[in-house]
């Protein structure tokens, strides 16, 4: 690890020197690229320099132990310095974990009602509201791409774009089957029902990243439809895209403009193709990738929302809190941070 940190510091110094060269200063694009790379290394380098300074201070304190007049002071300082050394080592270990190249991207999130009929669609709607509130709290912006409402409320399917700083890094762990336990409004005898909704989080990408050739896409234009197939618009504005090589189909009907619906459908298709490409790449590398959505069965759950006990449990990391009401109001940070921390700890263990 120390060798890696030395190499990073040397690279940082070389980039800093290069930044003041005449040919670089005159090239705005090159200056921007070098500045970005410097910024990406700065936190590691600063903490590594702090770490080296602490090591020097530890050696000085050990020397002070030999001096009767300075021994007491050294005995007080040494444990604090050694504690700081361990703290910085742990931090550097985390900083050296390779970043997910998608972490800085915006996301397209899809939520579907799964097992449980109308109640599953209503729960899908509740999850949508939860993520919208979280986005507002984080100063993210949201753009609705497509929505198919359920007969009794909520959504059988909804797709939306969330834009902001490092959105994917925070919400990528939300993919999976979410289970709700509660008494539905339609339940007359007060019985608790169990339903599920599935969530898929995909990074927003462009046509090049997704490897999308529109010559391989069939475009169908239809009338938009609401609950039960009722016509919403009298004009043909809904767009269905079929990617012929993979058979992927996406649909967008939210806008009255055919052009806007096509743009939204293309965004969704690009994200789906990129997600598919990532799955294939990981299989080639021999990594096991858990299905993000699964089938929506009750057994394939990542999280349970228990309303009677105001409890929410993330089963992947055995995290439980009795603040479901706050979570549904968008206060997801405790769960998200716990997932990020657990993922970092697992990656560190794999490297050791």
Tab-separated table of C-alpha atoms in Angstrom:
chain	number	residue	atom	x	y	z
A	1	UNK	CA	0.000	0.000	0.000
A	2	UNK	CA	2.846	2.407	0.836
A	3	UNK	CA	4.394	1.804	-2.593
A	4	UNK	CA	1.052	2.645	-4.223
A	5	UNK	CA	0.750	5.821	-2.155
A	6	UNK	CA	4.294	6.863	-3.106
A	7	UNK	CA	3.470	6.354	-6.776
A	8	UNK	CA	0.303	8.435	-6.433
A	9	UNK	CA	2.216	11.247	-4.707
A	10	UNK	CA	4.885	11.205	-7.438
A	11	UNK	CA	2.206	11.339	-10.117
A	12	UNK	CA	0.518	14.224	-8.300
A	13	UNK	CA	3.805	16.161	-8.192
A	14	UNK	CA	4.457	15.481	-11.889
A	15	UNK	CA	0.973	16.719	-12.838
A	16	UNK	CA	1.435	19.869	-10.762
A	17	UNK	CA	4.703	20.581	-12.543
A	18	UNK	CA	3.118	19.920	-15.920
A	19	UNK	CA	0.270	22.332	-15.178
A	20	UNK	CA	2.620	25.335	-15.289
A	21	UNK	CA	4.313	24.358	-18.564
A	22	UNK	CA	3.758	26.845	-21.410
A	23	UNK	CA	2.286	24.311	-23.859
A	24	UNK	CA	-0.215	23.194	-21.218
A	25	UNK	CA	-1.223	26.704	-20.149
A	26	UNK	CA	-2.016	27.565	-23.780
A	27	UNK	CA	-4.212	24.463	-24.173
A	28	UNK	CA	-7.486	24.918	-22.260
A	29	UNK	CA	-8.628	21.318	-22.858
A	30	UNK	CA	-5.331	19.873	-21.574
A	31	UNK	CA	-5.333	22.239	-18.583
A	32	UNK	CA	-8.860	21.117	-17.668
A	33	UNK	CA	-7.951	17.425	-17.958
A	34	UNK	CA	-4.841	17.774	-15.778
A	35	UNK	CA	-6.734	19.872	-13.211
A	36	UNK	CA	-9.437	17.186	-12.971
A	37	UNK	CA	-6.841	14.466	-12.455
A	38	UNK	CA	-5.080	16.540	-9.792
A	39	UNK	CA	-8.381	17.078	-7.981
A	40	UNK	CA	-9.066	13.332	-8.007
A	41	UNK	CA	-5.691	12.630	-6.336
A	42	UNK	CA	-5.574	15.565	-3.926
A	43	UNK	CA	-7.467	13.973	-1.020
A	44	UNK	CA	-5.298	10.836	-1.095
A	45	UNK	CA	-2.056	12.834	-1.306
A	46	UNK	CA	-2.994	15.218	1.513
A	47	UNK	CA	-3.919	12.364	3.835
A	48	UNK	CA	-0.781	10.426	2.900
A	49	UNK	CA	1.340	13.485	3.743
A	50	UNK	CA	-0.490	13.777	7.069
A	51	UNK	CA	0.240	10.088	7.670
A	52	UNK	CA	3.974	10.551	6.985
A	53	UNK	CA	4.054	13.574	9.299
A	54	UNK	CA	2.436	11.515	12.087
A	55	UNK	CA	5.083	8.781	11.590
A	56	UNK	CA	7.808	11.416	11.977
A	57	UNK	CA	6.144	12.721	15.141
A	58	UNK	CA	5.960	9.164	16.538
A	59	UNK	CA	9.711	8.701	15.987
A	60	UNK	CA	10.368	12.067	17.681
A	61	UNK	CA	8.180	11.062	20.644
A	62	UNK	CA	10.075	7.773	20.977
A	63	UNK	CA	13.342	9.677	21.096
A	64	UNK	CA	11.871	11.974	23.753
A	65	UNK	CA	11.208	8.921	25.958
A	66	UNK	CA	14.982	8.656	26.443
A	67	UNK	CA	15.119	12.144	27.928
A	68	UNK	CA	14.025	12.188	31.639
A	69	UNK	CA	12.782	15.772	31.340
A	70	UNK	CA	10.637	15.046	28.229
A	71	UNK	CA	9.574	11.487	29.064
A	72	UNK	CA	6.210	12.383	30.665
A	73	UNK	CA	5.247	14.590	27.721
A	74	UNK	CA	6.222	11.841	25.260
A	75	UNK	CA	4.219	9.227	27.180
A	76	UNK	CA	1.128	11.431	26.844
A	77	UNK	CA	1.643	12.209	23.147
A	78	UNK	CA	2.614	8.753	21.877
A	79	UNK	CA	-0.766	6.979	22.359
A	80	UNK	CA	-2.558	9.882	20.656
A	81	UNK	CA	-0.148	9.814	17.717
A	82	UNK	CA	-0.469	6.040	17.328
A	83	UNK	CA	-4.259	6.369	17.372
A	84	UNK	CA	-4.013	9.021	14.633
A	85	UNK	CA	-1.698	6.734	12.646
A	86	UNK	CA	-4.261	3.904	12.678
A	87	UNK	CA	-7.066	6.298	11.797
A	88	UNK	CA	-5.180	7.649	8.776
A	89	UNK	CA	-4.206	4.133	7.663
A	90	UNK	CA	-7.862	3.067	7.653
A	91	UNK	CA	-8.847	6.192	5.723
A	92	UNK	CA	-6.092	5.708	3.124
A	93	UNK	CA	-7.135	2.092	2.696
A	94	UNK	CA	-10.650	3.257	1.844
A	95	UNK	CA	-9.441	6.039	-0.446
A	96	UNK	CA	-7.403	3.529	-2.463
A	97	UNK	CA	-10.469	1.423	-3.286
A	98	UNK	CA	-11.120	1.905	-7.041
A	99	UNK	CA	-14.140	4.105	-7.660
A	100	UNK	CA	-17.137	2.855	-9.599
A	101	UNK	CA	-16.867	4.708	-12.953
A	102	UNK	CA	-20.624	5.283	-12.839
A	103	UNK	CA	-20.692	6.882	-9.367
A	104	UNK	CA	-20.775	10.459	-10.671
A	105	UNK	CA	-23.572	9.793	-13.147
A	106	UNK	CA	-27.245	10.714	-12.930
A	107	UNK	CA	-29.647	7.783	-12.693
A	108	UNK	CA	-32.764	6.431	-14.303
A	109	UNK	CA	-34.886	4.660	-11.715
A	110	UNK	CA	-37.676	2.257	-12.562
A	111	UNK	CA	-40.241	1.098	-9.994
A	112	UNK	CA	-42.816	-1.632	-10.704
A	113	UNK	CA	-45.650	-3.031	-8.655
A	114	UNK	CA	-44.940	-6.763	-8.296
A	115	UNK	CA	-46.581	-9.388	-6.047
A	116	UNK	CA	-49.767	-8.194	-4.325
A	117	UNK	CA	-52.020	-6.725	-7.019
A	118	UNK	CA	-53.395	-3.231	-6.355
A	119	UNK	CA	-51.585	-2.948	-3.020
A	120	UNK	CA	-48.236	-3.603	-4.795
A	121	UNK	CA	-48.940	-0.743	-7.205
A	122	UNK	CA	-49.898	1.543	-4.314
A	123	UNK	CA	-46.645	0.618	-2.560
A	124	UNK	CA	-44.732	1.358	-5.795
A	125	UNK	CA	-46.314	4.817	-5.647
A	126	UNK	CA	-45.214	5.217	-2.021
A	127	UNK	CA	-41.638	4.292	-2.951
A	128	UNK	CA	-41.734	6.830	-5.770
A	129	UNK	CA	-42.819	9.557	-3.321
A	130	UNK	CA	-40.077	8.464	-0.899
A	131	UNK	CA	-37.353	8.810	-3.538
A	132	UNK	CA	-38.752	12.154	-4.728
A	133	UNK	CA	-38.600	13.498	-1.147
A	134	UNK	CA	-35.058	12.161	-0.771
A	135	UNK	CA	-34.067	13.878	-4.030
A	136	UNK	CA	-35.538	17.180	-2.842
A	137	UNK	CA	-33.661	16.884	0.480
A	138	UNK	CA	-30.399	16.289	-1.425
A	139	UNK	CA	-31.053	19.190	-3.853
A	140	UNK	CA	-31.338	16.757	-6.786
A	141	UNK	CA	-33.709	17.392	-9.692
A	142	UNK	CA	-36.251	14.867	-10.964
A	143	UNK	CA	-37.658	14.389	-14.458
A	144	UNK	CA	-40.551	12.007	-15.065
A	145	UNK	CA	-39.952	9.822	-18.134
A	146	UNK	CA	-42.876	7.416	-18.144
A	147	UNK	CA	-45.692	6.378	-15.814
A	148	UNK	CA	-48.452	3.762	-15.995
A	149	UNK	CA	-50.890	4.305	-13.142
A	150	UNK	CA	-52.482	1.471	-11.211
A	151	UNK	CA	-56.269	1.015	-11.209
A	152	UNK	CA	-56.495	1.766	-7.471
A	153	UNK	CA	-53.661	4.268	-7.247
A	154	UNK	CA	-49.893	4.167	-7.334
A	155	UNK	CA	-48.129	2.816	-10.392
A	156	UNK	CA	-47.803	-0.514	-12.115
A	157	UNK	CA	-44.649	0.988	-13.655
A	158	UNK	CA	-42.859	4.338	-13.439
A	159	UNK	CA	-39.511	5.550	-14.757
A	160	UNK	CA	-37.844	8.823	-13.845
A	161	UNK	CA	-34.490	10.571	-14.102
A	162	UNK	CA	-32.689	11.931	-11.022
A	163	UNK	CA	-29.937	14.478	-11.668
A	164	UNK	CA	-27.318	15.770	-9.237
A	165	UNK	CA	-23.825	15.282	-7.822
A	166	UNK	CA	-22.860	11.602	-7.479
A	167	UNK	CA	-26.470	10.412	-7.596
A	168	UNK	CA	-25.587	6.888	-8.729
A	169	UNK	CA	-23.070	6.456	-5.882
A	170	UNK	CA	-25.852	7.080	-3.358
A	171	UNK	CA	-28.807	5.258	-4.895
A	172	UNK	CA	-27.231	2.304	-6.735
A	173	UNK	CA	-27.923	-0.012	-3.779
A	174	UNK	CA	-31.691	0.551	-4.039
A	175	UNK	CA	-32.048	-1.999	-6.845
A	176	UNK	CA	-33.980	-5.077	-5.778
A	177	UNK	CA	-37.301	-6.291	-4.417
A	178	UNK	CA	-38.838	-4.158	-1.645
A	179	UNK	CA	-41.439	-5.811	0.612
A	180	UNK	CA	-44.189	-4.022	2.521
A	181	UNK	CA	-46.211	-5.380	5.455
A	182	UNK	CA	-49.290	-3.333	6.376
A	183	UNK	CA	-53.079	-3.225	6.481
A	184	UNK	CA	-54.331	-2.000	3.090
A	185	UNK	CA	-57.015	0.707	3.027
A	186	UNK	CA	-59.350	-1.755	1.322
A	187	UNK	CA	-58.933	-4.373	4.082
A	188	UNK	CA	-62.111	-4.464	6.183
A	189	UNK	CA	-60.964	-6.937	8.867
A	190	UNK	CA	-57.658	-5.280	9.743
A	191	UNK	CA	-55.462	-8.078	8.402
A	192	UNK	CA	-51.832	-7.350	7.536
A	193	UNK	CA	-50.998	-7.997	3.882
A	194	UNK	CA	-47.571	-8.519	2.315
A	195	UNK	CA	-46.820	-7.033	-1.109
A	196	UNK	CA	-43.712	-6.239	-3.137
A	197	UNK	CA	-42.458	-3.666	-5.597
A	198	UNK	CA	-39.224	-3.880	-7.570
A	199	UNK	CA	-36.718	-1.094	-8.060
A	200	UNK	CA	-34.072	-0.874	-10.772
A	201	UNK	CA	-31.388	1.833	-10.702
A	202	UNK	CA	-29.428	2.460	-13.908
A	203	UNK	CA	-26.788	5.120	-14.641
A	204	UNK	CA	-27.816	7.658	-17.269
A	205	UNK	CA	-25.611	7.212	-20.343
A	206	UNK	CA	-25.337	8.522	-23.884
A	207	UNK	CA	-25.717	6.640	-27.174
A	208	UNK	CA	-21.977	5.927	-27.439
A	209	UNK	CA	-21.704	4.392	-23.950
A	210	UNK	CA	-24.853	2.365	-24.563
A	211	UNK	CA	-23.701	1.317	-28.046
A	212	UNK	CA	-27.093	2.305	-29.454
A	213	UNK	CA	-27.598	2.334	-33.219
A	214	UNK	CA	-31.035	3.770	-34.034
A	215	UNK	CA	-31.016	1.766	-37.280
A	216	UNK	CA	-31.459	-1.288	-35.034
A	217	UNK	CA	-34.470	0.192	-33.243
A	218	UNK	CA	-38.082	-0.210	-34.366
A	219	UNK	CA	-40.229	2.799	-33.458
A	220	UNK	CA	-43.979	2.312	-32.960
A	221	UNK	CA	-46.351	5.223	-32.332
A	222	UNK	CA	-49.634	4.599	-30.476
A	223	UNK	CA	-52.226	6.428	-28.398
A	224	UNK	CA	-51.390	6.918	-24.735
A	225	UNK	CA	-53.489	4.875	-22.333
A	226	UNK	CA	-54.374	5.273	-18.655
A	227	UNK	CA	-55.812	2.905	-16.068
A	228	UNK	CA	-57.568	-0.032	-17.657
A	229	UNK	CA	-56.510	1.023	-21.145
A	230	UNK	CA	-58.597	4.182	-21.204
A	231	UNK	CA	-57.345	6.636	-23.838
A	232	UNK	CA	-55.612	9.640	-22.330
A	233	UNK	CA	-54.720	11.543	-25.495
A	234	UNK	CA	-56.732	11.710	-28.698
A	235	UNK	CA	-53.544	12.039	-30.766
A	236	UNK	CA	-50.905	9.378	-31.389
A	237	UNK	CA	-48.133	10.442	-29.022
A	238	UNK	CA	-47.007	7.356	-27.062
A	239	UNK	CA	-43.759	5.797	-28.283
A	240	UNK	CA	-42.642	2.176	-28.056
A	241	UNK	CA	-39.039	1.339	-28.949
A	242	UNK	CA	-37.906	-2.213	-29.700
A	243	UNK	CA	-34.175	-2.890	-29.825
A	244	UNK	CA	-34.049	-5.643	-32.427
A	245	UNK	CA	-30.671	-7.272	-31.537
A	246	UNK	CA	-31.589	-7.755	-27.841
A	247	UNK	CA	-35.395	-7.716	-27.908
A	248	UNK	CA	-35.500	-4.968	-25.252
A	249	UNK	CA	-38.746	-2.971	-25.341
A	250	UNK	CA	-39.337	0.411	-23.697
A	251	UNK	CA	-42.415	2.603	-23.711
A	252	UNK	CA	-43.070	6.264	-22.982
A	253	UNK	CA	-46.429	8.025	-22.896
A	254	UNK	CA	-46.104	10.693	-20.221
A	255	UNK	CA	-45.817	13.706	-22.557
A	256	UNK	CA	-48.399	14.875	-25.076
A	257	UNK	CA	-45.547	15.489	-27.494
A	258	UNK	CA	-44.485	12.494	-29.569
A	259	UNK	CA	-40.983	13.956	-29.854
A	260	UNK	CA	-40.582	14.291	-26.081
A	261	UNK	CA	-41.899	10.778	-25.508
A	262	UNK	CA	-39.389	9.444	-28.039
A	263	UNK	CA	-36.544	11.301	-26.297
A	264	UNK	CA	-37.598	9.845	-22.935
A	265	UNK	CA	-37.873	6.332	-24.398
A	266	UNK	CA	-34.395	6.626	-25.929
A	267	UNK	CA	-32.945	7.613	-22.530
A	268	UNK	CA	-34.520	4.560	-20.916
A	269	UNK	CA	-33.342	2.261	-23.727
A	270	UNK	CA	-29.786	3.602	-23.521
A	271	UNK	CA	-29.710	2.952	-19.775
A	272	UNK	CA	-31.091	-0.581	-20.232
A	273	UNK	CA	-28.514	-1.426	-22.907
A	274	UNK	CA	-25.689	-0.084	-20.764
A	275	UNK	CA	-26.927	-2.119	-17.784
A	276	UNK	CA	-27.052	-5.214	-20.018
A	277	UNK	CA	-23.513	-4.515	-21.240
A	278	UNK	CA	-22.287	-4.197	-17.635
A	279	UNK	CA	-23.864	-7.553	-16.757
A	280	UNK	CA	-22.130	-9.239	-19.695
A	281	UNK	CA	-18.763	-7.651	-18.827
A	282	UNK	CA	-18.960	-8.857	-15.234
A	283	UNK	CA	-19.842	-12.378	-16.372
A	284	UNK	CA	-16.779	-12.386	-18.627
A	285	UNK	CA	-14.622	-11.378	-15.655
A	286	UNK	CA	-16.132	-14.228	-13.659
A	287	UNK	CA	-17.855	-12.006	-11.107
A	288	UNK	CA	-21.164	-13.098	-9.648
A	289	UNK	CA	-23.756	-10.398	-10.197
A	290	UNK	CA	-27.018	-10.640	-8.289
A	291	UNK	CA	-30.103	-9.876	-10.344
A	292	UNK	CA	-31.071	-6.297	-9.520
A	293	UNK	CA	-34.791	-6.796	-9.957
A	294	UNK	CA	-35.409	-10.509	-9.502
A	295	UNK	CA	-38.934	-11.747	-10.097
A	296	UNK	CA	-40.730	-9.639	-7.484
A	297	UNK	CA	-41.540	-12.717	-5.369
A	298	UNK	CA	-41.841	-12.109	-1.632
A	299	UNK	CA	-38.774	-14.287	-0.950
A	300	UNK	CA	-36.500	-12.216	-3.189
A	301	UNK	CA	-36.368	-9.205	-0.953
A	302	UNK	CA	-33.642	-6.708	-0.113
A	303	UNK	CA	-35.703	-4.615	2.312
A	304	UNK	CA	-38.879	-4.914	4.386
A	305	UNK	CA	-41.114	-1.986	5.346
A	306	UNK	CA	-43.207	-3.025	8.370
A	307	UNK	CA	-45.838	-0.351	9.021
A	308	UNK	CA	-47.482	-1.776	12.198
A	309	UNK	CA	-44.111	-1.730	13.995
A	310	UNK	CA	-42.779	1.389	12.209
A	311	UNK	CA	-39.771	-0.769	11.322
A	312	UNK	CA	-37.588	-0.953	8.219
A	313	UNK	CA	-34.983	-3.683	7.712
A	314	UNK	CA	-32.336	-3.976	5.009
A	315	UNK	CA	-31.665	-7.706	4.859
A	316	UNK	CA	-28.368	-7.472	2.958
A	317	UNK	CA	-26.565	-5.851	5.891
A	318	UNK	CA	-28.942	-6.743	8.758
A	319	UNK	CA	-29.705	-3.057	9.314
A	320	UNK	CA	-32.907	-2.254	11.218
A	321	UNK	CA	-34.379	1.012	12.418
A	322	UNK	CA	-37.766	1.819	13.917
A	323	UNK	CA	-38.049	5.076	11.995
A	324	UNK	CA	-40.017	3.914	8.974
A	325	UNK	CA	-42.135	7.065	9.088
A	326	UNK	CA	-39.034	9.246	8.665
A	327	UNK	CA	-37.640	7.031	5.910
A	328	UNK	CA	-40.872	7.323	3.905
A	329	UNK	CA	-40.480	11.104	4.208
A	330	UNK	CA	-37.184	10.816	2.351
A	331	UNK	CA	-34.758	10.435	5.274
A	332	UNK	CA	-32.746	7.632	3.657
A	333	UNK	CA	-29.245	8.773	4.520
A	334	UNK	CA	-28.717	6.423	7.476
A	335	UNK	CA	-29.521	3.368	5.344
A	336	UNK	CA	-27.540	4.623	2.353
A	337	UNK	CA	-24.455	5.385	4.475
A	338	UNK	CA	-24.678	1.964	6.129
A	339	UNK	CA	-24.759	0.283	2.698
A	340	UNK	CA	-21.835	2.347	1.385
A	341	UNK	CA	-19.776	1.589	4.508
A	342	UNK	CA	-20.513	-2.141	4.315
A	343	UNK	CA	-19.556	-2.214	0.638
A	344	UNK	CA	-16.259	-0.433	1.388
A	345	UNK	CA	-15.474	-2.854	4.227
A	346	UNK	CA	-16.097	-5.846	1.962
A	347	UNK	CA	-13.818	-4.419	-0.733
A	348	UNK	CA	-11.063	-3.795	1.811
A	349	UNK	CA	-11.328	-7.395	3.067
A	350	UNK	CA	-11.094	-8.672	-0.518
A	351	UNK	CA	-7.890	-6.657	-1.090
A	352	UNK	CA	-6.195	-7.891	2.089
